[in-house]
Amino acid sequence: MIKVENLHKKFRHLHVLKGITTRIVKGEVVCVIGPSGSGKSTFLRCLNLLEKPSGGSIYIEGIDVTDHSLINVNEVRAEVGMVFQRFNLFPHKTALENITMAPMKVRGLSVEEATERAYELLDRVGLRHKADVYPDHLSGGQQQRIAIARSLAMKPKVMLFDEPTSALDPEMIQEVLDVMKNLARDGMTMIVVTHEMGFAKEVAHRVLFMDEGEILEEGAPEELFNTARHDRAKQFLSKILK
Amino acid sequence: MLKNKLRFLFRIIFILVLLLTSFGAVQAESKTTADLKIISDPLGATVYVDGNLTKLHTPCTIKDLSIGDHRIELRKSKYRNEKKVVTVKPGQNSEEFSMAETSLYYMWLSLPALLLGALMTLFLTCVAVFNGIIIGTFTGVCRVIHNKIVNMAAGIYVDFIRGTPLLVQIFMIHFGTPPILGILFNNGQPIPINPFLSALLALSINSGAYVAEIVRAGIQSIDRGQMEAARSLGMSYKHSMRFVILPQALKRVIPPLGNEFIAMLKDSSLVSVIGMEELVRKAQIIVTRSYRPTETWLEVGLLFLVMTIPFTRIVSRLERRLKVND
Ligand SMILES: Nc1ncnc2c1ncn2[C@@H]1O[C@H](COP(=O)(O)OP(=O)(O)OP(=O)(O)O)[C@@H](O)[C@H]1O
Ligand SMILES: [Mg+2]
């Protein structure tokens, strides 16, 4: 479903992604781990074209999205949901309005259709009673669940998560992970940058270990955690698995 | 006999003459008019007697006033005049007029004219800032969108206006453009612009640049994550700007816009130099007539304060409220 071939990204002189190649099949949950600055966020941001790749190609359902003559960037992004570390909810809109905005503006849904869909999603993340609340009156965990619902409202084919729980207080992490687990169980294709190894072990089909802009190790969670070949991966894992 | 009769006649004539002369003397003794000498400080006031303009200027003597009360009015200027009822008695009369008005009374008298000027100042400011908001929002957005040529054009406008004195901008429009207009539309004969139009044009263009900076700062103060979140949902740049960024920026822009309004209220006084009769120009005119600069300019200052203080209050209240919301 997603095919990444020799993806490169440079910020002026800084070579952040140095030839990423991987494939993600429909319904697969892939966790991306790696030290800070290794390019994990940049990789995700390239996938929904928030960053313009400097080289290589990304195929989503067979279409090369790096070929600007072929695609409309907005249409690609509508198919690729993204959840941010810092939620990025729209503070001037209620939870409900956060969810209905894009379907109405992009997909052309009527208010009724968008609202109906939004309530379904609010049920799914367990926040129907917070529909009319503004983001600053929600806890971090609640905000992140609304953000997930907001992305899902576009009915994306794949969901990208960039450290969705690392800005949260420990007691709120679980509620967000639970939502993500349910999503995975329902068959959503997901790419998750995370340091939650428990989540990775339980849900991920595959784990990618990134270092200095490359995928250094790749495999099923248990396999990768136990039999990492590279020293850097071992070092990183020994720190994080404690 | 005849001699006696003649003598008798002479005698009667003599007595008559005597009587007549003595009567005249008595009459001279009880004259019914008198003169009134008038001195005033300052000198040179025109004199009205019982409401009628005389050709006299102080110091002077009003001749042949009937005995009794008279309304005497001295007028030096609009703000220096005095009325008195003077009782004229037989003999020499003299009266001094001090004509010194209290400052407060003077200020009261000059208030209507100054208020008219203040109204013009308010009007100019409102229109200029309103136009400024329209120009500035457009230009501010032009400064942040991803188009180098548009960025540069907006940047040049903003830098030019912010880098030159408003006074120079007023002169450029009022005195600088008529020849150009003339070359374009009038066979080289300059087309003068009326001061009102020049003033509005100059102030609007000036305000537009400052508002543009406010709007740009407002947009850039919005977390980058907002734009990214909107874009990641598939919303176009235009939609993201309109529905996500601008509504948030607008809130932050309101207090600095209030400050811009206050600044414009004060700076608009510069259009007095092209003869626009706003508050300052009105005051200048009044001062040349009244010779009362101290009171006049104090009054002008107070009027500006009366106009700016409410807005300053509103702005600081808004600032506090928005801070709580953030
Ligand atoms: N817009 C940008 N301009 C310049 N350099 C950037 C930009 N975005 C990221 N970088 C650089 O690219 C490198 C990789 O950044 P990236 O955010 O992808 O790392 P990461 O693996 O997500 O790290 P972390 O775990 O800290 O989030 C970093 O050195 C960062 O400074
Ligand atoms: Mg990151």
Coordinates of C-alpha atoms and ligand atoms in Angstrom, one line a residue:
Chain A
M1 CA 0.0 0.0 0.0
I2 CA 2.8 2.4 0.8
K3 CA 6.1 1.9 -0.9
V4 CA 9.1 4.2 -0.1
E5 CA 12.1 4.0 -2.4
N6 CA 15.4 5.6 -1.6
L7 CA 13.9 8.6 0.1
H8 CA 16.3 11.5 0.8
K9 CA 15.7 14.7 2.6
K10 CA 18.1 17.6 3.0
F11 CA 17.7 20.8 4.9
R12 CA 20.3 22.9 3.1
H13 CA 23.5 21.2 4.2
L14 CA 21.9 18.9 6.7
H15 CA 21.3 15.5 5.2
V16 CA 18.5 14.1 7.4
L17 CA 17.2 11.2 5.5
K18 CA 19.7 9.1 3.6
G19 CA 17.9 6.7 1.4
I20 CA 14.9 5.2 3.3
T21 CA 13.4 2.2 1.5
T22 CA 10.5 0.2 3.0
R23 CA 7.0 -1.1 2.2
I24 CA 4.0 -1.0 4.4
V25 CA 1.0 -3.2 3.5
K26 CA -2.6 -2.5 4.2
G27 CA -3.6 -3.0 7.8
E28 CA 0.0 -3.1 9.0
V29 CA 1.1 -1.3 12.2
V30 CA 4.7 -0.2 12.0
C31 CA 6.5 1.4 14.9
V32 CA 9.5 3.6 14.3
I33 CA 12.0 4.0 17.0
G34 CA 15.4 5.6 17.2
P35 CA 17.5 8.3 19.0
S36 CA 16.6 11.9 18.9
G37 CA 17.5 13.6 15.7
S38 CA 17.7 10.4 13.7
G39 CA 15.0 11.7 11.3
K40 CA 11.9 9.9 12.5
S41 CA 9.6 13.0 12.4
T42 CA 11.1 14.0 9.1
F43 CA 10.3 10.6 7.7
L44 CA 6.6 10.9 8.7
R45 CA 6.4 14.5 7.5
C46 CA 7.7 13.4 4.1
L47 CA 5.0 10.7 3.9
N48 CA 2.2 13.3 4.0
L49 CA 4.3 15.9 2.2
L50 CA 4.5 18.4 5.0
E51 CA 8.2 18.2 4.0
K52 CA 9.1 18.0 0.3
P53 CA 11.4 15.0 -0.3
S54 CA 14.7 15.9 -1.8
G55 CA 15.0 12.6 -3.7
G56 CA 13.5 9.2 -4.1
S57 CA 9.8 8.3 -4.4
I58 CA 6.8 7.5 -2.2
Y59 CA 4.0 5.5 -3.7
I60 CA 0.7 5.5 -2.0
E61 CA -1.6 2.9 -3.5
G62 CA 0.6 2.9 -6.6
I63 CA 0.6 6.6 -7.2
D64 CA 4.0 8.5 -6.9
V65 CA 3.1 11.3 -4.6
T66 CA 6.4 13.0 -5.0
D67 CA 5.6 13.6 -8.7
H68 CA 3.8 16.9 -8.5
S69 CA 2.6 16.7 -12.1
L70 CA 0.5 13.7 -11.1
I71 CA -1.0 14.6 -7.8
N72 CA -2.8 17.2 -5.8
V73 CA -1.0 17.6 -2.5
N74 CA -4.2 18.3 -0.6
E75 CA -5.8 15.2 -1.9
V76 CA -2.8 13.1 -0.7
R77 CA -2.9 14.7 2.7
A78 CA -6.6 14.1 3.0
E79 CA -5.8 10.3 2.7
V80 CA -3.0 10.4 5.1
G81 CA -4.0 11.3 8.7
M82 CA -1.4 12.8 11.0
V83 CA -1.4 13.0 14.8
F84 CA 1.2 15.4 16.4
Q85 CA 3.1 15.2 19.6
R86 CA 1.6 18.5 20.7
F87 CA -2.0 17.7 19.5
N88 CA -2.3 21.0 17.5
L89 CA -6.0 21.3 18.1
F90 CA -7.6 24.5 16.8
P91 CA -8.1 26.5 20.0
H92 CA -10.8 28.7 18.6
K93 CA -13.0 25.8 17.8
T94 CA -14.9 23.3 20.1
A95 CA -14.0 19.7 20.1
L96 CA -16.9 19.0 17.7
E97 CA -15.9 21.8 15.4
N98 CA -12.3 20.7 15.3
I99 CA -13.6 17.4 14.0
T100 CA -16.1 18.7 11.5
M101 CA -14.1 21.5 9.9
A102 CA -11.9 19.5 7.5
P103 CA -14.7 17.1 6.3
M104 CA -16.8 20.1 5.5
K105 CA -14.2 22.3 3.8
V106 CA -12.3 19.5 2.0
R107 CA -14.8 16.7 1.4
G108 CA -17.8 19.1 1.1
L109 CA -19.9 17.3 3.7
S110 CA -23.0 19.1 5.0
V111 CA -23.1 20.2 8.6
E112 CA -25.5 17.4 9.5
E113 CA -23.3 14.7 7.8
A114 CA -20.1 16.1 9.4
T115 CA -21.7 16.3 12.8
E116 CA -23.1 12.8 12.6
R117 CA -19.7 11.4 11.7
A118 CA -18.1 13.5 14.4
Y119 CA -20.3 12.1 17.1
E120 CA -19.5 8.6 16.0
L121 CA -15.8 9.4 16.3
L122 CA -16.3 11.1 19.7
D123 CA -18.0 7.8 20.8
R124 CA -15.0 5.9 19.5
V125 CA -12.6 8.0 21.6
G126 CA -15.0 8.1 24.5
L127 CA -15.5 11.9 24.5
R128 CA -19.0 12.5 23.3
H129 CA -19.7 14.5 26.5
K130 CA -16.9 16.9 25.6
A131 CA -18.3 17.8 22.2
D132 CA -18.9 21.4 23.0
V133 CA -15.8 22.1 25.1
Y134 CA -12.9 24.2 23.9
P135 CA -9.4 22.5 23.8
D136 CA -8.0 24.5 26.6
H137 CA -10.6 23.0 28.9
L138 CA -9.5 19.5 28.0
S139 CA -6.7 17.4 29.6
G140 CA -3.7 16.5 27.4
G141 CA -5.0 13.0 27.0
Q142 CA -8.4 14.2 26.0
Q143 CA -7.0 16.7 23.5
Q144 CA -4.9 14.0 21.9
R145 CA -8.0 11.7 21.6
I146 CA -9.9 14.6 19.9
A147 CA -6.9 15.1 17.6
I148 CA -7.1 11.4 16.6
A149 CA -10.8 11.7 16.0
R150 CA -10.2 14.8 13.9
S151 CA -7.8 12.9 11.7
L152 CA -10.1 9.9 11.4
A153 CA -13.0 12.2 10.3
M154 CA -11.3 12.4 6.9
K155 CA -11.4 8.6 6.6
P156 CA -7.7 8.4 5.8
K157 CA -6.2 5.3 4.3
V158 CA -3.2 5.5 6.7
M159 CA -2.6 7.2 10.0
L160 CA 0.8 8.7 11.0
F161 CA 1.5 9.2 14.7
D162 CA 4.5 11.3 15.7
E163 CA 5.2 10.5 19.4
P164 CA 1.6 10.9 20.3
T165 CA 2.1 10.3 24.0
S166 CA 5.4 11.9 24.8
A167 CA 3.9 15.3 25.7
L168 CA 1.4 13.7 28.1
D169 CA 1.5 13.2 31.8
P170 CA 2.1 9.5 32.6
E171 CA -1.5 8.9 33.8
M172 CA -2.9 10.0 30.5
I173 CA -0.7 7.9 28.2
Q174 CA -2.8 4.8 28.5
E175 CA -6.1 6.3 27.4
V176 CA -4.5 7.4 24.2
L177 CA -2.7 4.1 23.6
D178 CA -6.0 2.3 24.1
V179 CA -7.6 4.4 21.4
M180 CA -4.7 3.5 19.1
K181 CA -4.9 -0.1 19.9
N182 CA -8.6 -0.2 19.0
L183 CA -7.7 1.5 15.8
A184 CA -5.1 -1.1 15.0
R185 CA -7.5 -3.9 15.8
D186 CA -10.0 -2.4 13.4
G187 CA -7.5 -2.8 10.7
M188 CA -6.1 0.8 10.2
T189 CA -2.8 1.1 8.6
M190 CA -0.6 2.9 11.0
I191 CA 2.9 4.3 11.2
V192 CA 3.8 5.2 14.8
V193 CA 6.9 7.0 16.1
T194 CA 7.0 6.1 19.7
H195 CA 9.1 5.1 22.7
E196 CA 6.3 3.1 24.2
M197 CA 7.8 -0.3 23.9
G198 CA 4.9 -2.0 25.5
F199 CA 2.6 -0.7 22.8
A200 CA 5.1 -1.7 20.1
K201 CA 5.3 -5.3 21.4
E202 CA 1.6 -5.6 21.8
V203 CA 0.4 -4.0 18.6
A204 CA 3.1 -3.5 16.0
H205 CA 3.6 -6.0 13.3
R206 CA 7.0 -4.6 12.5
V207 CA 9.5 -2.2 14.1
L208 CA 11.9 0.1 12.3
F209 CA 15.0 1.3 14.1
M210 CA 16.2 4.5 12.5
D211 CA 19.6 6.1 13.1
E212 CA 21.2 9.0 11.3
G213 CA 18.7 9.0 8.6
E214 CA 18.8 5.4 7.8
I215 CA 16.7 2.3 8.7
L216 CA 19.4 0.4 10.6
E217 CA 17.3 -2.6 11.8
E218 CA 13.8 -3.8 10.8
G219 CA 11.8 -6.7 12.1
A220 CA 9.0 -8.1 14.3
P221 CA 9.1 -6.4 17.7
E222 CA 10.4 -9.4 19.8
E223 CA 12.8 -10.4 17.1
L224 CA 14.3 -6.9 16.8
F225 CA 14.4 -6.3 20.5
N226 CA 16.2 -9.5 21.2
T227 CA 18.5 -9.9 18.2
A228 CA 19.6 -6.4 17.2
R229 CA 22.8 -6.7 15.2
H230 CA 24.1 -3.1 15.3
D231 CA 25.8 -1.7 18.4
R232 CA 23.9 1.5 18.2
A233 CA 20.6 -0.3 18.1
K234 CA 21.6 -2.5 21.0
Q235 CA 22.7 0.5 23.0
F236 CA 19.5 2.4 22.3
L237 CA 17.3 -0.6 23.1
S238 CA 19.1 -1.4 26.3
K239 CA 18.3 2.1 27.5
I240 CA 14.7 2.1 26.4
L241 CA 13.7 -1.4 27.3
K242 CA 14.6 -1.0 31.0
Chain B
M1 CA -45.3 161.9 28.6
L2 CA -43.8 160.4 25.5
K3 CA -40.5 160.5 27.2
N4 CA -41.9 158.6 30.1
K5 CA -43.4 156.0 27.9
L6 CA -40.2 155.5 26.0
R7 CA -38.3 155.1 29.3
F8 CA -40.8 152.6 30.4
L9 CA -40.4 150.7 27.2
F10 CA -36.6 150.7 27.5
R11 CA -37.0 149.6 31.1
I12 CA -39.2 146.6 30.1
I13 CA -36.8 145.6 27.3
F14 CA -33.9 145.9 29.7
I15 CA -35.7 143.7 32.2
L16 CA -36.7 141.3 29.5
V17 CA -33.1 141.1 28.3
L18 CA -32.0 140.7 31.8
L19 CA -34.5 138.0 32.4
L20 CA -33.6 136.2 29.2
T21 CA -29.9 136.4 30.0
S22 CA -30.3 135.3 33.5
F23 CA -32.6 132.4 32.3
G24 CA -29.9 131.4 29.9
A25 CA -27.4 131.5 32.7
V26 CA -29.5 129.3 34.8
Q27 CA -30.0 127.0 31.9
A28 CA -26.2 126.8 31.4
E29 CA -25.9 126.0 35.1
S30 CA -28.3 122.9 34.9
K31 CA -26.9 121.1 31.6
T32 CA -28.5 117.6 30.9
T33 CA -25.5 116.0 29.1
A34 CA -21.9 115.1 30.1
D35 CA -18.8 113.5 28.7
L36 CA -17.5 110.0 29.6
K37 CA -13.8 109.2 29.4
I38 CA -13.1 105.5 28.8
I39 CA -9.8 103.8 29.5
S40 CA -9.3 100.1 28.9
D41 CA -6.6 97.4 29.2
P42 CA -5.7 96.5 26.6
L43 CA -6.3 99.7 24.6
G44 CA -7.8 99.8 21.1
A45 CA -11.2 98.3 21.8
T46 CA -14.2 99.3 19.8
V47 CA -16.9 101.0 21.8
Y48 CA -20.6 100.3 21.8
V49 CA -23.0 102.7 23.5
D50 CA -26.4 101.3 24.3
G51 CA -25.9 98.6 21.7
N52 CA -24.8 101.0 18.9
L53 CA -21.4 100.8 17.4
T54 CA -19.4 104.1 17.7
K55 CA -16.4 105.0 15.6
L56 CA -14.4 105.4 18.8
H57 CA -11.5 103.2 20.0
T58 CA -10.2 103.3 23.5
P59 CA -8.8 105.5 25.0
C60 CA -11.4 108.0 24.1
T61 CA -14.1 110.3 25.4
I62 CA -17.7 109.8 24.6
K63 CA -19.2 113.3 24.3
D64 CA -22.6 114.5 25.2
L65 CA -24.0 111.5 26.9
S66 CA -27.3 112.2 28.6
I67 CA -27.2 112.0 32.4
G68 CA -28.1 108.6 33.7
D69 CA -27.4 105.0 33.0
H70 CA -25.8 103.7 29.8
R71 CA -24.8 100.3 28.6
I72 CA -21.2 100.6 27.5
E73 CA -19.7 97.6 25.8
L74 CA -16.0 97.3 24.8
R75 CA -14.9 94.7 22.2
K76 CA -11.3 93.9 21.6
S77 CA -11.7 90.5 20.1
K78 CA -14.1 87.6 20.2
Y79 CA -12.6 86.6 23.6
R80 CA -11.9 90.0 25.1
N81 CA -15.0 92.1 25.6
E82 CA -16.8 93.6 28.5
K83 CA -20.2 95.1 29.1
K84 CA -21.0 97.5 31.9
V85 CA -23.7 99.8 32.9
V86 CA -22.2 103.2 33.7
T87 CA -24.0 106.0 35.4
V88 CA -23.2 109.3 33.8
K89 CA -23.3 112.2 36.2
P90 CA -23.0 115.9 35.4
G91 CA -19.4 117.1 35.2
Q92 CA -16.4 114.8 34.4
N93 CA -17.0 111.1 34.1
S94 CA -14.4 108.4 33.6
E95 CA -14.6 104.7 33.6
E96 CA -11.9 102.0 33.5
F97 CA -12.5 98.7 31.8
S98 CA -10.1 95.9 32.7
M99 CA -11.4 93.4 30.1
A100 CA -9.5 90.7 31.8
E101 CA -11.3 87.4 31.3
T102 CA -10.7 84.5 33.5
S103 CA -8.9 81.7 31.7
L104 CA -11.7 79.3 32.3
Y105 CA -14.2 81.6 30.7
Y106 CA -12.0 82.0 27.7
M107 CA -11.6 78.2 27.4
W108 CA -15.3 77.9 27.6
L109 CA -15.8 80.4 24.9
S110 CA -13.3 78.7 22.6
L111 CA -14.6 75.2 23.3
P112 CA -17.2 75.0 20.5
A113 CA -14.7 75.8 17.8
L114 CA -12.2 73.3 19.2
L115 CA -14.8 70.6 19.6
L116 CA -15.6 71.0 15.9
G117 CA -11.9 70.5 15.3
A118 CA -11.8 67.5 17.6
L119 CA -14.8 66.0 15.7
M120 CA -12.8 66.3 12.5
T121 CA -9.8 64.7 14.1
L122 CA -11.9 61.8 15.2
F123 CA -13.5 61.4 11.8
L124 CA -10.1 61.5 10.0
T125 CA -8.7 58.9 12.4
C126 CA -11.7 56.6 12.1
V127 CA -11.7 56.6 8.3
A128 CA -7.9 56.3 8.1
V129 CA -7.8 53.4 10.5
F130 CA -10.7 51.7 8.8
N131 CA -9.0 52.0 5.5
G132 CA -5.8 51.0 7.2
I133 CA -7.3 47.8 8.4
I134 CA -8.5 46.9 4.9
I135 CA -5.2 47.8 3.3
G136 CA -3.2 46.3 6.2
T137 CA -4.9 43.0 6.4
F138 CA -4.4 42.5 2.7
T139 CA -0.8 43.6 2.8
G140 CA 0.0 41.7 6.0
V141 CA -1.2 38.4 4.4
C142 CA 0.8 39.3 1.3
R143 CA 3.9 39.5 3.5
V144 CA 3.5 35.9 4.8
I145 CA 2.3 33.9 1.8
H146 CA 4.8 31.9 -0.2
N147 CA 5.3 34.2 -3.2
K148 CA 8.6 36.1 -3.4
I149 CA 7.3 38.9 -5.7
V150 CA 4.2 39.6 -3.6
N151 CA 6.3 39.5 -0.4
M152 CA 8.7 42.0 -1.9
A153 CA 6.0 44.4 -3.1
A154 CA 4.3 44.4 0.3
G155 CA 7.7 44.7 2.0
I156 CA 8.7 47.8 0.0
Y157 CA 5.4 49.5 0.7
V158 CA 5.6 48.8 4.5
D159 CA 9.3 49.8 4.7
F160 CA 8.8 52.9 2.7
I161 CA 5.9 54.1 4.9
R162 CA 7.5 53.1 8.2
G163 CA 10.8 54.5 7.2
T164 CA 9.7 58.0 6.2
P165 CA 8.0 60.8 8.3
L166 CA 4.3 61.0 8.0
L167 CA 4.7 64.7 7.4
V168 CA 6.8 64.0 4.3
Q169 CA 4.1 61.5 3.1
I170 CA 1.5 64.2 3.5
F171 CA 3.6 66.7 1.5
M172 CA 4.2 64.0 -1.1
I173 CA 0.5 63.5 -1.7
H174 CA -0.7 67.1 -1.3
F175 CA 2.1 68.9 -3.1
G176 CA 3.9 66.1 -4.9
T177 CA 1.1 64.4 -6.9
P178 CA -0.7 67.4 -8.4
P179 CA 2.0 68.0 -11.1
I180 CA 2.0 64.3 -11.9
L181 CA -1.8 64.2 -12.2
G182 CA -1.5 67.3 -14.3
I183 CA 0.9 65.7 -16.7
L184 CA -1.3 62.6 -17.0
F185 CA -4.7 64.2 -17.3
N186 CA -4.4 68.0 -17.7
N187 CA -1.8 68.9 -20.4
G188 CA 0.8 69.6 -17.8
Q189 CA -1.4 71.9 -15.7
P190 CA -1.2 70.7 -12.1
I191 CA -4.4 69.4 -10.7
P192 CA -4.6 70.6 -7.0
I193 CA -6.0 68.0 -4.5
N194 CA -8.2 69.3 -1.8
P195 CA -6.7 69.1 1.7
F196 CA -9.4 66.8 2.9
L197 CA -8.7 64.2 0.2
S198 CA -5.0 64.5 0.7
A199 CA -5.3 64.1 4.4
L200 CA -7.5 61.0 4.2
L201 CA -5.3 59.5 1.5
A202 CA -2.0 60.1 3.4
L203 CA -3.4 58.9 6.8
S204 CA -5.0 55.8 5.3
I205 CA -1.9 54.8 3.4
N206 CA 0.2 55.4 6.5
S207 CA -2.1 53.4 8.7
G208 CA -2.2 50.6 6.2
A209 CA 1.5 50.0 6.6
Y210 CA 1.4 49.9 10.4
V211 CA -1.6 47.6 10.4
A212 CA 0.2 45.3 7.9
E213 CA 3.0 44.9 10.4
I214 CA 0.5 44.2 13.2
V215 CA -1.3 41.6 11.0
R216 CA 1.9 40.0 9.9
A217 CA 3.1 39.7 13.5
G218 CA -0.3 38.3 14.5
I219 CA -0.2 35.6 11.8
Q220 CA 3.4 34.7 12.7
S221 CA 2.6 34.5 16.4
I222 CA 0.3 31.6 15.7
D223 CA 2.0 28.3 16.4
R224 CA 3.3 26.7 13.2
G225 CA 1.6 23.5 14.3
Q226 CA -1.7 25.1 13.5
M227 CA -1.0 25.5 9.9
E228 CA 0.6 22.0 9.8
A229 CA -2.4 20.4 11.4
A230 CA -4.8 22.1 9.0
R231 CA -2.7 21.2 6.0
S232 CA -2.3 17.6 7.2
L233 CA -6.1 17.3 7.1
G234 CA -6.0 18.2 3.4
M235 CA -7.1 21.8 3.7
S236 CA -5.7 24.1 1.1
Y237 CA -3.3 27.0 2.2
K238 CA -6.1 29.4 1.5
H239 CA -8.6 27.5 3.7
S240 CA -6.1 27.0 6.4
M241 CA -5.3 30.7 6.5
R242 CA -9.0 31.7 6.4
F243 CA -10.5 29.2 8.9
V244 CA -7.6 28.4 11.2
I245 CA -4.9 31.0 11.2
L246 CA -6.6 34.3 10.6
P247 CA -9.4 33.8 13.2
Q248 CA -6.8 33.2 15.8
A249 CA -4.5 36.0 14.6
L250 CA -7.5 38.4 14.6
K251 CA -7.9 38.0 18.4
R252 CA -4.2 38.9 19.0
V253 CA -4.3 41.8 16.6
I254 CA -7.1 43.7 18.3
P255 CA -5.1 45.3 21.2
P256 CA -2.3 46.5 18.9
L257 CA -4.9 47.8 16.5
G258 CA -6.3 49.9 19.4
N259 CA -2.8 51.3 19.9
E260 CA -2.6 52.1 16.3
F261 CA -5.9 54.0 16.6
I262 CA -4.6 56.0 19.5
A263 CA -1.3 56.7 17.6
M264 CA -3.3 57.8 14.5
L265 CA -5.5 60.1 16.7
K266 CA -2.4 61.9 17.7
D267 CA -0.5 61.8 14.5
S268 CA -3.4 63.0 12.4
S269 CA -2.7 66.5 13.8
L270 CA 0.1 66.7 11.2
V271 CA -2.5 67.3 8.4
S272 CA -3.0 70.8 10.0
V273 CA 0.0 71.8 7.9
I274 CA -2.0 71.5 4.7
G275 CA -4.8 73.5 6.1
M276 CA -7.1 70.7 7.2
E277 CA -9.2 72.2 10.0
E278 CA -8.8 69.5 12.6
L279 CA -8.2 70.2 16.3
V280 CA -4.7 71.6 16.0
R281 CA -5.4 73.8 13.0
K282 CA -8.5 75.2 14.7
A283 CA -6.4 76.0 17.7
Q284 CA -3.8 77.8 15.6
I285 CA -6.5 79.9 14.1
I286 CA -8.0 80.8 17.5
V287 CA -4.6 81.7 19.0
T288 CA -3.9 84.2 16.2
R289 CA -7.1 86.0 17.1
S290 CA -7.2 85.7 20.9
Y291 CA -3.5 86.0 21.9
R292 CA -4.2 83.3 24.4
P293 CA -1.8 80.5 23.5
T294 CA -1.4 79.1 27.0
E295 CA -5.1 78.4 27.6
T296 CA -5.7 77.3 24.0
W297 CA -3.0 74.7 23.8
L298 CA -3.7 73.5 27.3
E299 CA -7.3 73.0 26.1
V300 CA -6.2 71.2 23.0
G301 CA -4.1 68.9 25.1
L302 CA -7.0 68.1 27.4
L303 CA -9.3 67.4 24.4
F304 CA -6.7 64.9 23.0
L305 CA -6.6 63.3 26.4
V306 CA -10.4 63.1 26.6
M307 CA -10.3 61.3 23.2
T308 CA -7.4 58.9 23.9
I309 CA -8.0 57.9 27.5
P310 CA -11.1 55.8 26.8
F311 CA -9.3 53.9 24.1
T312 CA -6.2 53.3 26.2
R313 CA -8.5 51.9 28.9
I314 CA -10.3 49.6 26.4
V315 CA -7.1 48.4 24.9
S316 CA -5.5 47.5 28.3
R317 CA -8.7 45.7 29.3
L318 CA -8.7 43.7 26.1
E319 CA -5.0 42.9 26.6
R320 CA -5.7 41.6 30.0
R321 CA -8.7 39.5 28.9
L322 CA -6.9 38.0 26.0
K323 CA -3.9 37.1 28.2
V324 CA -6.3 35.1 30.4
N325 CA -7.7 33.3 27.4
D326 CA -4.3 32.3 26.0
Ligands
LIG1 N1 12.6 22.4 9.1 C1 13.9 22.0 9.4 N2 14.9 22.8 9.1 C2 16.2 22.4 9.3 N3 16.5 21.3 10.0 C3 15.5 20.5 10.4 C4 14.2 20.8 10.2 N4 13.4 19.8 10.7 C5 14.3 18.9 11.3 N5 15.5 19.3 11.1 C6 16.7 18.6 11.5 O1 16.7 17.3 11.1 C7 17.2 16.4 12.0 C8 16.2 15.3 12.2 O2 15.0 15.9 12.8 P1 13.8 15.0 13.2 O3 12.8 15.9 13.9 O4 13.3 14.3 12.0 O5 14.3 14.0 14.3 P2 13.6 13.0 15.2 O6 14.1 11.7 15.0 O7 12.1 13.2 15.1 O8 14.0 13.5 16.7 P3 13.1 13.6 18.0 O9 13.1 12.2 18.6 O10 13.9 14.6 18.8 O11 11.8 14.1 17.6 C9 17.5 17.2 13.3 O12 18.9 17.4 13.3 C10 16.8 18.5 13.0 O13 17.5 19.5 13.6
MG2 MG 10.5 14.0 16.3

